[in-house]
C-alpha positions in Angstrom: -0.2 0.2 -0.6 1.1 3.3 -0.8 1.9 5.3 1.7 2.4 9.1 0.4 0.4 11.6 0.8 -0.5 12.1 -2.3 -1.9 9.4 -3.1 -5.0 8.7 -4.6 -8.3 8.7 -2.6 -10.1 4.9 -4.6 -6.7 3.0 -2.9 -8.9 4.3 0.8 -12.3 3.1 -1.0 -10.8 -0.4 -2.4 -9.0 -0.5 1.0 -12.7 -0.2 3.0 -14.4 -3.1 0.8 -12.4 -5.4 -0.2 -11.2 -7.8 3.1 -7.6 -7.4 4.5 -5.8 -10.2 2.9 -3.1 -11.9 4.8 0.5 -10.7 5.3 3.5 -11.5 2.7 6.3 -12.3 4.3 9.5 -11.4 4.1 10.7 -7.9 4.5 7.9 -5.8 6.3 7.9 -2.4 4.4 9.3 1.2 6.5 6.9 1.6 9.2 5.7 5.8 8.6 6.2 8.2 11.4 4.5 11.1 10.4 6.3 15.1 11.2 4.7 17.1 13.4 5.5 20.6 13.1 2.2 21.5 14.2 4.2 23.5 17.8 6.9 25.0 15.3 4.6 26.2 12.0 1.7 26.4 10.3 0.2 25.5 7.5 1.0 28.3 5.5 4.5 28.9 6.5 4.7 24.7 5.7 3.8 25.3 2.1 6.8 27.9 2.4 9.1 25.4 4.2 8.6 23.1 1.6 8.9 25.6 -1.1 11.8 26.6 0.2 13.2 23.1 0.7 12.3 22.6 -3.3 13.8 25.2 -4.2 17.2 24.9 -2.2 17.7 21.1 -3.4 17.3 22.8 -7.0 20.0 25.5 -6.6 22.2 22.8 -4.8 21.9 20.3 -8.0 22.1 22.7 -10.1 25.8 24.1 -8.5 26.8 20.0 -9.2 25.8 20.4 -12.6 28.0 23.7 -13.5 30.7 22.3 -12.1 30.5 20.8 -15.5 28.9 22.5 -17.5 30.7 25.5 -17.1 33.9 24.4 -17.4 35.5 25.8 -20.5 38.9 25.9 -21.8 41.3 29.2 -20.3 44.1 30.5 -22.2 46.6 31.4 -19.1 49.1 34.2 -19.2 52.8 32.8 -19.2 53.4 36.0 -16.7 50.7 33.7 -14.1 51.2 30.1 -14.5 52.1 27.0 -17.4 49.5 26.4 -19.3 48.2 22.4 -19.1 47.8 20.6 -22.5 44.0 21.5 -23.9 41.7 17.7 -23.9 41.6 15.9 -27.3 39.5 14.3 -28.9 40.2 10.3 -29.8 37.5 9.0 -31.0 37.1 7.9 -34.8 33.8 7.5 -35.3 32.3 4.2 -37.5 31.7 4.9 -40.6 29.8 2.3 -41.5 27.0 3.9 -38.7 24.2 6.3 -40.1 25.4 8.2 -37.3 28.0 9.4 -38.6 28.0 8.7 -42.2 27.8 12.0 -43.4 31.1 12.9 -42.2 32.9 10.5 -44.9 31.1 11.5 -48.2 30.0 8.4 -50.7 32.5 6.5 -53.0 32.8 6.4 -56.5 29.7 4.8 -57.3 31.2 3.1 -60.8 33.8 1.3 -58.7 32.1 1.1 -55.0 28.8 0.0 -56.9 29.6 -2.5 -59.2 32.0 -4.4 -56.9 29.0 -4.8 -54.2 26.9 -4.9 -56.7 29.3 -8.6 -57.8 30.2 -9.9 -54.6 26.5 -9.8 -53.4 25.8 -11.8 -57.2 28.2 -15.0 -56.1 26.9 -15.4 -52.7 23.4 -15.1 -53.8 21.2 -18.6 -55.0 20.2 -18.7 -58.3 16.9 -18.0 -57.1 17.4 -14.8 -55.5 19.7 -13.4 -58.8 15.9 -12.3 -60.0 15.9 -10.5 -56.8 18.9 -9.1 -56.3 19.5 -5.2 -56.0 22.4 -2.8 -56.0 24.5 -2.6 -52.7 24.2 1.4 -51.8 26.9 2.5 -51.2 30.1 2.6 -49.1 31.2 5.9 -47.2 34.5 7.0 -48.3 37.4 6.1 -45.6 38.3 9.1 -44.7 41.6 8.8 -41.4 42.0 12.1 -39.6 45.8 13.1 -40.0 45.3 14.6 -36.5 42.7 15.6 -33.1 42.7 18.6 -34.1 41.5 17.0 -38.0 39.4 14.3 -35.6 37.9 17.2 -34.1 37.0 19.2 -37.3 35.2 15.6 -38.7 33.0 16.3 -35.3 32.4 19.3 -36.2 32.8 20.8 -31.7 35.0 23.0 -30.4 37.4 22.5 -27.6 35.0 23.5 -24.5 32.4 20.4 -26.2 35.8 18.3 -26.7 36.6 19.4 -22.8 32.9 18.4 -21.3 32.3 15.1 -23.1 35.3 14.1 -21.6 34.2 14.0 -17.9 30.7 12.8 -19.0 30.5 9.9 -17.4 31.4 11.7 -14.6 28.8 14.1 -14.7 25.9 11.5 -14.9 27.0 9.7 -11.9 27.3 12.9 -9.6 23.8 13.9 -10.3 22.8 10.6 -10.1 24.3 9.9 -6.8 22.7 13.6 -5.3 19.1 12.9 -7.0 18.7 9.8 -4.3 19.3 12.0 -1.2 16.5 14.3 -3.2 14.2 12.3 -3.7 14.7 10.8 -0.3 15.1 14.4 1.4 11.1 15.2 -0.5 9.5 12.1 -0.1 10.2 12.8 4.5 9.2 16.9 3.8 6.2 15.2 2.4 5.1 13.4 5.8 4.7 17.0 7.4 1.4 17.9 8.5 0.3 20.4 11.3 -2.6 19.3 13.1 -4.8 22.0 14.5 -4.0 25.6 12.1 -0.8 24.9 14.2 1.4 27.9 15.6 0.8 31.3 14.0 3.0 33.8 15.8 6.4 32.9 18.0 6.8 29.7 19.1 6.3 29.0 23.4 7.4 26.7 25.8 6.5 23.0 26.7 8.8 23.3 29.0 9.6 24.7 32.5 12.9 25.5 32.3 14.3 24.2 35.3 13.6 20.9 33.4 17.1 21.1 32.4 17.1 22.2 28.9 19.7 23.5 27.1 19.2 26.7 25.9 20.2 27.7 22.1 22.0 30.5 24.2 23.9 28.6 26.7 26.9 26.2 26.4 26.0 22.5 25.4 25.3 20.8 28.8 29.0 19.1 27.9 30.4 20.6 26.4 33.1 23.3 25.4 32.3 25.3 23.3 30.3 28.7 24.0 30.1 31.6 21.4 32.4 32.1 19.4 35.6 33.6 19.9 37.0 36.2 18.0 36.0 39.4 17.4 32.6 40.8 15.8 34.4 40.5 12.4 35.1 37.8 12.4 32.0 36.2 12.7 30.3 39.0 10.6 33.3 37.7 7.3 32.1 33.7 8.2 28.6 34.6 7.5 29.5 36.6 4.1 31.5 33.6 3.0 28.1 31.6 4.1 26.2 34.2 2.2 28.8 34.5 -1.4 29.4 30.7 -0.9 25.3 29.8 -1.0 23.9 32.9 -2.1 19.7 32.2 -0.3 16.5 31.6 -1.3 13.8 34.7 -1.6 10.9 33.3 1.9 8.7 34.9 3.3 9.8 32.5 6.8 13.0 35.2 6.7 10.7 37.7 8.5 9.5 34.9 11.2 10.8 35.7 14.7 14.1 34.7 16.0 13.2 31.5 18.1 11.2 30.5 15.1 13.3 30.9 12.2 16.3 28.6 15.0 13.3 26.7 15.8 13.2 25.7 12.4 16.9 24.5 11.6 17.2 22.8 14.9 13.5 20.8 13.5 15.5 20.3 9.9 18.7 19.3 11.2 16.0 16.1 13.0 14.6 15.6 10.1 17.4 15.2 8.2 18.4 12.6 11.1 16.2 10.8 11.2 17.2 9.6 7.2 19.3 7.0 8.6 22.1 9.3 8.9 24.1 12.5 8.8 25.1 13.5 5.2 27.0 15.0 3.0 24.4 17.0 1.2 21.9 17.2 4.5 24.5 19.1 6.1 25.1 21.4 2.9 20.5 22.2 3.2 21.2 23.1 6.9 24.3 26.0 5.3 21.6 26.9 2.7 19.3 26.6 5.3 20.8 29.1 7.5 21.6 31.8 4.7 17.9 31.9 3.9 16.7 32.2 7.2 19.5 34.3 7.8 20.4 32.6 11.1 24.2 33.2 11.7 26.4 30.3 11.4 27.4 29.5 15.3 23.7 28.9 16.0 23.8 26.0 13.2 27.6 25.0 14.4 26.4 25.0 18.1 23.8 23.1 17.7 24.8 20.4 15.6 27.4 20.2 18.6 25.0 20.2 21.4 22.9 17.1 18.6 25.6 14.5 18.3 27.1 14.8 21.9 23.1 13.6 23.3 23.0 10.9 21.0 27.2 9.7 21.7 25.4 9.7 25.0 23.5 6.9 24.0 25.8 4.9 22.8 28.4 5.3 25.4 27.9 1.9 27.6 28.3 -0.3 24.2 31.1 -2.7 24.7 34.7 -3.6 23.1 33.3 -6.8 22.7 29.5 -6.3 21.8 30.3 -3.8 18.7 33.2 -7.3 17.7 29.8 -9.4 17.8 28.0 -6.9 16.0 30.5 -7.0 13.1 31.1 -10.8 13.3 27.4 -11.4 12.8 27.7 -8.5 9.5 30.4 -10.1 7.3 28.4 -13.9 7.8 25.1 -12.2 5.9 25.1 -11.5 2.3 23.8 -7.6 3.4 25.4 -5.4 5.5 23.3 -3.0 7.6 23.4 0.5 5.5 21.6 4.0 6.2 18.3 4.0 5.4 17.2 -0.3 6.3 15.9 0.7 9.4 12.1 -0.1 9.9 9.3 -1.5 12.5 11.2 -4.0 13.7 14.5 -2.1 14.7 13.6 -0.8 17.8 12.5 2.6 18.8 9.5 3.8 21.1 8.6 6.8 18.7 6.5 8.2 21.1 9.2 8.9 23.4 12.2 10.4 23.3 15.4 9.0 24.8 16.6 10.2 28.1 20.1 11.4 26.6 17.7 13.6 24.6 15.5 15.3 26.5 18.7 16.3 28.8 20.1 18.2 26.6 16.8 19.6 25.5 16.9 18.2 22.1 13.5 19.5 20.6 13.9 23.2 21.6 15.8 26.0 21.3 16.0 29.4 24.1 15.4 27.9 27.1 12.2 25.6 26.4 10.4 26.9 23.1 9.6 24.2 20.7 7.8 20.9 20.5 7.4 18.2 23.2 9.5 14.9 23.3 6.4 13.1 20.9 6.4 15.0 18.0 10.5 15.3 18.6 10.9 11.4 18.6 8.8 11.3 15.2 11.3 13.2 12.9 14.5 12.1 14.9 12.6 8.5 14.4 15.4 5.2 14.4 17.3 8.1 15.5 15.9 8.4 18.9 17.3 6.0 20.2 19.1 2.7 18.2 22.5 2.5 19.6 23.1 0.4 15.7 21.7 3.1 13.9 23.1 5.9 16.4 26.1 4.0 15.8 27.1 3.5 12.6 26.1 8.5 12.8 29.9 7.7 14.6 31.5 4.1 13.1 31.2 2.0 15.3 29.2 -0.3 13.2 28.0 -1.1 9.0 32.2 -0.5 8.9 35.5 -2.2 8.1 37.4 -1.6 11.7 39.5 0.7 11.6 42.8 -1.0 12.5 42.6 -3.9 9.8 42.3 -0.5 6.9 45.2 0.7 8.5 47.3 -2.8 8.8 45.8 -3.4 4.7 48.1 -1.4 3.8 51.0 -2.0 5.4 53.6 -2.4 3.0 52.7 0.7 1.4 52.5 3.4 4.4 54.6 2.5 7.4 53.4 4.7 10.0 49.8 6.0 9.7 47.1 7.5 12.1 44.8 9.4 13.0 45.7 11.7 16.0 42.8 13.1 18.1 43.5 17.3 18.3 41.2 17.6 21.6 40.3 16.2 25.1 42.5 13.2 24.2 46.5 12.9 24.2 46.6 9.5 22.1 49.3 8.3 20.2 47.8 5.8 18.4 45.2 5.3 15.5 41.9 5.3 17.3 38.9 3.4 16.4 35.3 5.9 16.7 33.6 3.9 19.3 37.1 5.2 21.8 36.2 8.0 21.8 35.1 10.5 24.7 31.3 11.4 24.2 32.3 14.5 25.4 34.1 15.3 21.5 32.8 13.2 19.5 30.6 16.0 16.4 28.3 16.1 13.7 31.8 16.2 11.6 34.9 15.7 10.6 37.9 17.4 9.8 41.3 15.7 9.1 44.3 17.7 8.8 47.0 16.7 6.2 50.4 18.1 7.8 54.0 18.5 5.0 56.8 18.8 6.1 58.1 18.8 9.6 62.1 19.6 11.3 61.5 18.3 15.1 59.7 14.5 14.9 56.7 14.7 17.5 55.5 18.3 15.6 53.2 17.0 13.5 50.2 19.1 15.7 51.3 22.4 16.0 50.2 23.5 13.1 46.5 22.9 13.8 45.9 23.0 17.1 44.3 26.9 15.4 41.6 24.4 14.6 38.7 24.9 16.4 36.5 22.6 18.6 32.9 22.6 16.9 34.1 19.7 14.6 35.5 16.6 15.9 39.6 16.9 14.5 42.3 15.1 14.1 45.5 14.8 12.7 46.0 12.7 10.4 50.1 11.2 10.8 51.9 9.7 8.8 55.7 8.9 7.6 57.0 11.4 10.0 60.9 10.0 9.1 60.2 11.1 5.8 58.3 14.4 6.3 60.8 15.6 9.0 64.3 14.6 6.6 62.3 16.7 3.9 61.3 19.5 6.0 65.3 19.0 7.2 66.9 19.4 4.2 64.4 22.1 3.1 65.8 23.8 6.5 69.1 23.2 5.3 69.4 25.3 2.1 67.5 28.2 2.8 69.4 28.6 5.7 73.0 27.8 3.0 74.8 31.0 1.7 73.8 28.5 -1.6 70.7 30.0 -1.5 71.7 33.0 -0.4 73.0 33.7 -3.3 71.1 32.0 -5.5 68.4 33.7 -4.3 69.9 37.3 -6.2 69.1 36.3 -9.4 66.7 33.9 -9.2 64.2 36.2 -8.7 65.4 38.3 -11.8 62.9 35.6 -13.8 59.1 34.0 -12.7 59.0 30.7 -11.0 57.1 29.8 -14.8 59.9 31.3 -17.6 62.2 29.2 -15.1 60.5 25.6 -15.6 59.1 26.2 -18.6 63.3 27.4 -20.0 64.8 24.5 -17.3 67.5 27.5 -16.0 68.4 27.5 -12.6 71.0 29.1 -10.6 74.7 28.0 -10.5 74.3 28.1 -6.4 70.5 25.8 -5.8 71.4 22.8 -8.2 74.8 22.0 -6.7 72.7 21.6 -3.6 69.6 20.2 -5.0 70.6 16.8 -4.1 70.1 17.5 0.1 66.8 17.8 -0.9 65.3 16.5 -4.4 65.5 12.8 -3.0 63.6 13.3 -0.1 61.0 15.5 -2.0 61.1 12.7 -5.0 60.7 10.1 -1.8 57.9 12.3 0.2 56.3 12.4 -3.1 56.2 8.4 -3.3 55.3 7.9 0.0 52.1 10.4 -0.5 50.4 9.1 -3.5 50.6 5.6 -0.9 49.3 7.4 1.6 46.3 9.0 0.6 45.3 5.7 -1.2 45.2 5.0 2.5 42.8 7.8 3.1 40.3 7.3 0.5 40.0 3.3 1.9 39.8 5.1 5.7 36.6 7.5 4.5 35.6 4.1 1.9 34.8 1.9 5.0 32.8 4.6 6.9 35.9 4.7 9.6 34.3 8.2 10.6 30.8 6.7 10.1 28.0 8.4 8.1 29.0 12.2 8.5 30.7 14.8 6.4 34.2 15.2 6.0 37.1 18.2 6.6 40.1 17.6 4.4 42.9 20.7 4.7 46.4 19.7 4.4 49.5 22.6 2.6 52.2 20.8 1.0 53.3 16.8 0.7 49.9 17.0 3.2 47.9 18.5 0.0 49.6 15.8 -2.9 48.3 13.6 -0.2 44.4 15.0 -0.3 44.8 15.0 -4.2 45.9 11.8 -4.4 42.7 10.5 -1.8 40.0 12.7 -4.3 41.3 11.6 -7.2 40.7 7.7 -6.0 37.5 8.9 -4.3 36.4 10.5 -8.1 38.0 6.7 -9.9 35.8 4.8 -7.0 32.9 6.8 -7.5 32.4 7.2 -3.8 30.6 10.6 -3.6 28.6 11.9 -0.6 32.2 12.1 1.9 33.5 15.2 1.8 32.3 18.4 2.7 35.0 20.7 1.9 39.1 21.0 1.2 41.8 23.3 1.6 45.0 23.0 0.0 47.9 24.8 0.7 51.2 24.7 -1.7 49.6 21.4 -3.4 52.9 20.5 -5.2 49.6 18.2 -8.5 48.7 19.8 -11.7 46.1 22.5 -12.6 44.5 20.4 -15.3 40.3 21.4 -15.9 40.1 17.4 -16.0 41.3 16.3 -12.5 40.3 19.4 -10.4 36.3 19.2 -12.2 36.8 15.5 -10.5 37.7 16.5 -7.0 34.8 18.6 -7.0 33.1 16.3 -7.8 33.2 14.4 -4.7 34.0 17.9 -2.9 30.0 18.9 -2.7 31.3 21.8 -0.5 33.8 24.3 -0.6 37.4 23.5 -2.6 39.7 26.1 -2.2 43.5 26.8 -3.6 46.2 29.2 -1.9 49.1 29.5 -3.8 51.9 31.9 -4.1 53.1 33.3 -6.8 57.1 33.5 -5.3 57.5 29.8 -4.3 60.6 29.3 -6.3 61.6 26.7 -4.2 58.2 24.5 -4.9 59.0 24.8 -8.5 62.5 23.6 -8.6 61.9 20.6 -6.7 58.5 20.2 -9.3 60.6 21.0 -12.7 61.7 17.4 -12.6 57.3 16.1 -12.2 55.1 17.1 -14.6 55.4 20.8 -14.3 53.7 20.9 -18.0 50.6 20.1 -16.5 50.6 23.7 -14.3 51.8 23.1 -10.0 49.2 23.9 -8.1 50.8 25.0 -5.2 52.1 28.0 -7.8 49.2 29.6 -9.7 45.3 29.5 -10.1 43.5 26.9 -10.9 41.3 28.6 -14.1 37.9 27.5 -16.0 36.4 25.2 -13.4 34.1 26.2 -11.6 33.1 26.7 -8.0 37.0 26.4 -7.0 38.4 28.8 -5.1 41.5 29.9 -5.2 43.4 32.3 -3.4 46.9 33.5 -2.8 49.7 34.8 -0.8 52.6 35.8 -2.3 52.8 38.5 -0.4 54.3 36.2 2.8 55.1 33.2 1.1 58.8 33.7 0.4 59.2 29.8 0.8 57.8 27.0 1.4 58.4 26.0 4.9 56.2 28.9 5.8 53.1 26.8 5.3 53.6 25.4 8.8 53.3 28.8 9.9 50.6 30.0 7.8 47.6 27.8 8.5 45.8 30.1 11.0 46.2 32.7 9.5 44.7 31.7 5.8 42.1 30.1 6.9 40.7 33.3 8.4 41.2 35.2 5.8 39.0 32.5 3.9 36.7 32.6 6.7 36.4 29.7 7.7 33.9 28.5 10.2 35.4 27.0 13.3 39.2 28.2 14.4 40.9 29.1 17.6 41.4 32.4 17.2 43.3 32.3 20.4 46.3 29.9 18.7 45.9 32.1 15.5 48.0 34.5 17.6 50.2 32.1 18.3 50.9 31.5 15.4 51.4 34.5 14.1 53.7 35.4 16.8 56.1 31.9 16.1 55.5 33.0 11.6 57.2 36.2 13.6 59.5 34.6 15.0 60.7 33.0 12.0 60.9 35.8 9.9 63.4 37.3 12.0 65.9 35.0 12.1 65.5 34.8 8.5 66.4 39.1 8.6 68.6 38.9 11.0 70.7 35.9 9.1 70.4 38.0 6.1 71.5 41.2 7.3 74.3 39.0 8.4 75.1 38.5 5.5 75.4 41.1 3.8 77.3 43.3 6.4 80.1 40.4 5.9 80.3 40.0 2.5 80.1 44.2 2.3 83.2 43.5 4.8 85.4 41.4 3.1 84.7 43.6 -0.1 86.2 46.9 1.9 88.4 44.8 2.4 89.5 43.4 -0.6 89.8 46.9 -2.5 91.8 48.2 0.1 94.3 45.3 -0.8 94.4 46.0 -4.6 94.9 49.4 -3.9 98.0 47.9 -1.7 99.0 45.9 -4.2 97.7 48.7 -7.6 100.8 50.9 -5.0 103.6 48.7 -4.6 102.8 47.9 -7.9 104.0 51.2 -8.7 106.6 51.7 -6.9 108.3 49.2 -7.8 108.4 50.3 -11.6 109.5 53.5 -10.9 112.4 51.8 -9.0 112.7 49.9 -12.2 113.5 52.5 -14.0 115.9 54.7 -12.1 117.8 51.2 -12.0 118.3 50.8 -8.3 116.1 47.5 -6.9 113.7 48.1 -4.1 114.8 47.4 -1.1 118.4 48.4 -1.9 120.9 51.0 0.3 
């Protein structure tokens, strides 16, 4: 029986007249739970909300489509970057196909037709010779001499060639999004409004002394309060939100702030009721926040409050129970996945779980909102079902984290996810080991790219805030330390000091094209080239491991953000390319890569963008000559993302740091400043200040070293001038004495 709200009335009449049949054995249909928002909105506002949801999902779908439809080849100026090779057409049309026959023309009828007719007559039976008809002329076979000639045969432009090369990827991305959109629209159709609903502002359902957490107060047991930093930073984050996700016009924007906050809270619960916190669900919430004029920090705090309440539901699950559940999944042919929840999996729809009641889920601003029964209906099986909640946080339905890492032990010797806040673990942890107060609705993974000290891999990432569940990816510390130490040695060497006088006379792109570098730098290249090459190879392998970690849901069914610099950016690049190749969409929300030694070719970045539904930011510096020198033996002909803009790919952000980034090693102390300038939403501003102090100390040390060498060279040049003058005076005296016939020094 159709449970959708639009089923015809004839079906109801048939159900009343026909006798009830015996239930069919097998899987029972999913129980439909009505979403009662009577305490939040009225019927007219419900219509506006449904219209807003539909328009927002349409905008998200259009944004995904524009990533491919607006893909254009761009000619980069020589002083701005390297021009990657353009996409070429290699598929030769079939000359015998009716679709492409007009491209070749017809053959000479006097030769082709007669030959074909003679062949048919020889093979025909005697009674068929009279009925034999001449064959149609065959097309002339003309082999294209070049891809340009083939493109001319097709009659297509460079843009069409580029877009057709990613057409299959576009189809798969839109198909994946359409499945989620269909589920959301269908779920929104279950919203009901009883007795006209609530026209005015929302009212308190329970007394404030019952323990409900307010929206404006810090979450119970959490460490997140009001956003740190100045109001300017919060306004900049909101401006970035509006620019990235333009608001949709709606009358709900004029509602009181309590009602708008409660609508956002209810939408979060409804989307969680789909058995997971999908990446697209999160983007929809961000779009709604922009449309309803709700500050970004309100959504962030609401996510923290809900995540900590849900994590308490699975707090008492033992490791043996998790292992038993995974063993049972291994025996079955169908592993648990989100969306497979039915009424048989438990959960009382009319009773809200105790941890959720304690956290005040369903209410905002001191108890304003819905009653417990309506809140439980919005959450569905996420209310108190340990399997569903455990899947959200990575306990069930995924390969065990340690086994995932062990499977790649031959490729990457050192790999681990180290929590940035809360615990002080030094080894890889499973999600079940994360403390309740550290669980969040989203995950951030930071990837280090260079080290000068073996134990400093966490230092660059202390600037990340505590509104996400943040990890620092520890990988190949020995290799990263060797690369960083070699870079530091080069930057402090006299050879680099001498090379700087010559290297800036041309752009880094001209030096890459001419393969012409200062002789002082080439002489010491062996100090770093071998370590850098090993680091690039290990980064590719570590990127594959990271992709498997995400595919196996080690972090659960939650959106993931990736941030990295230098070789860490190369790890992220390899991870995204692996996900795109496997067609694994809906995992990665935002990506920021800084000084990335990876190509800028349009098809590469549209593949990366296909698996990144949120922001994809490329941070580059045209003055990073050391990166250009190290990348000269790689495929620099396809561009270097750490040196130039990524052009021609829609919705890819570029941020230039050429003024402050003059050597590749500085990225260690620029992460927080860069994230702050691009309007990142989760930053610890106190740590950013400390990072800037460390950068100032490093810049001063570099300046002092340079000034000391300049002074030494000036003194050496002065002394050399005096010595030359003395030698010249002595020579003049000797010449004068010889002319007199008297030897110098005689009596």
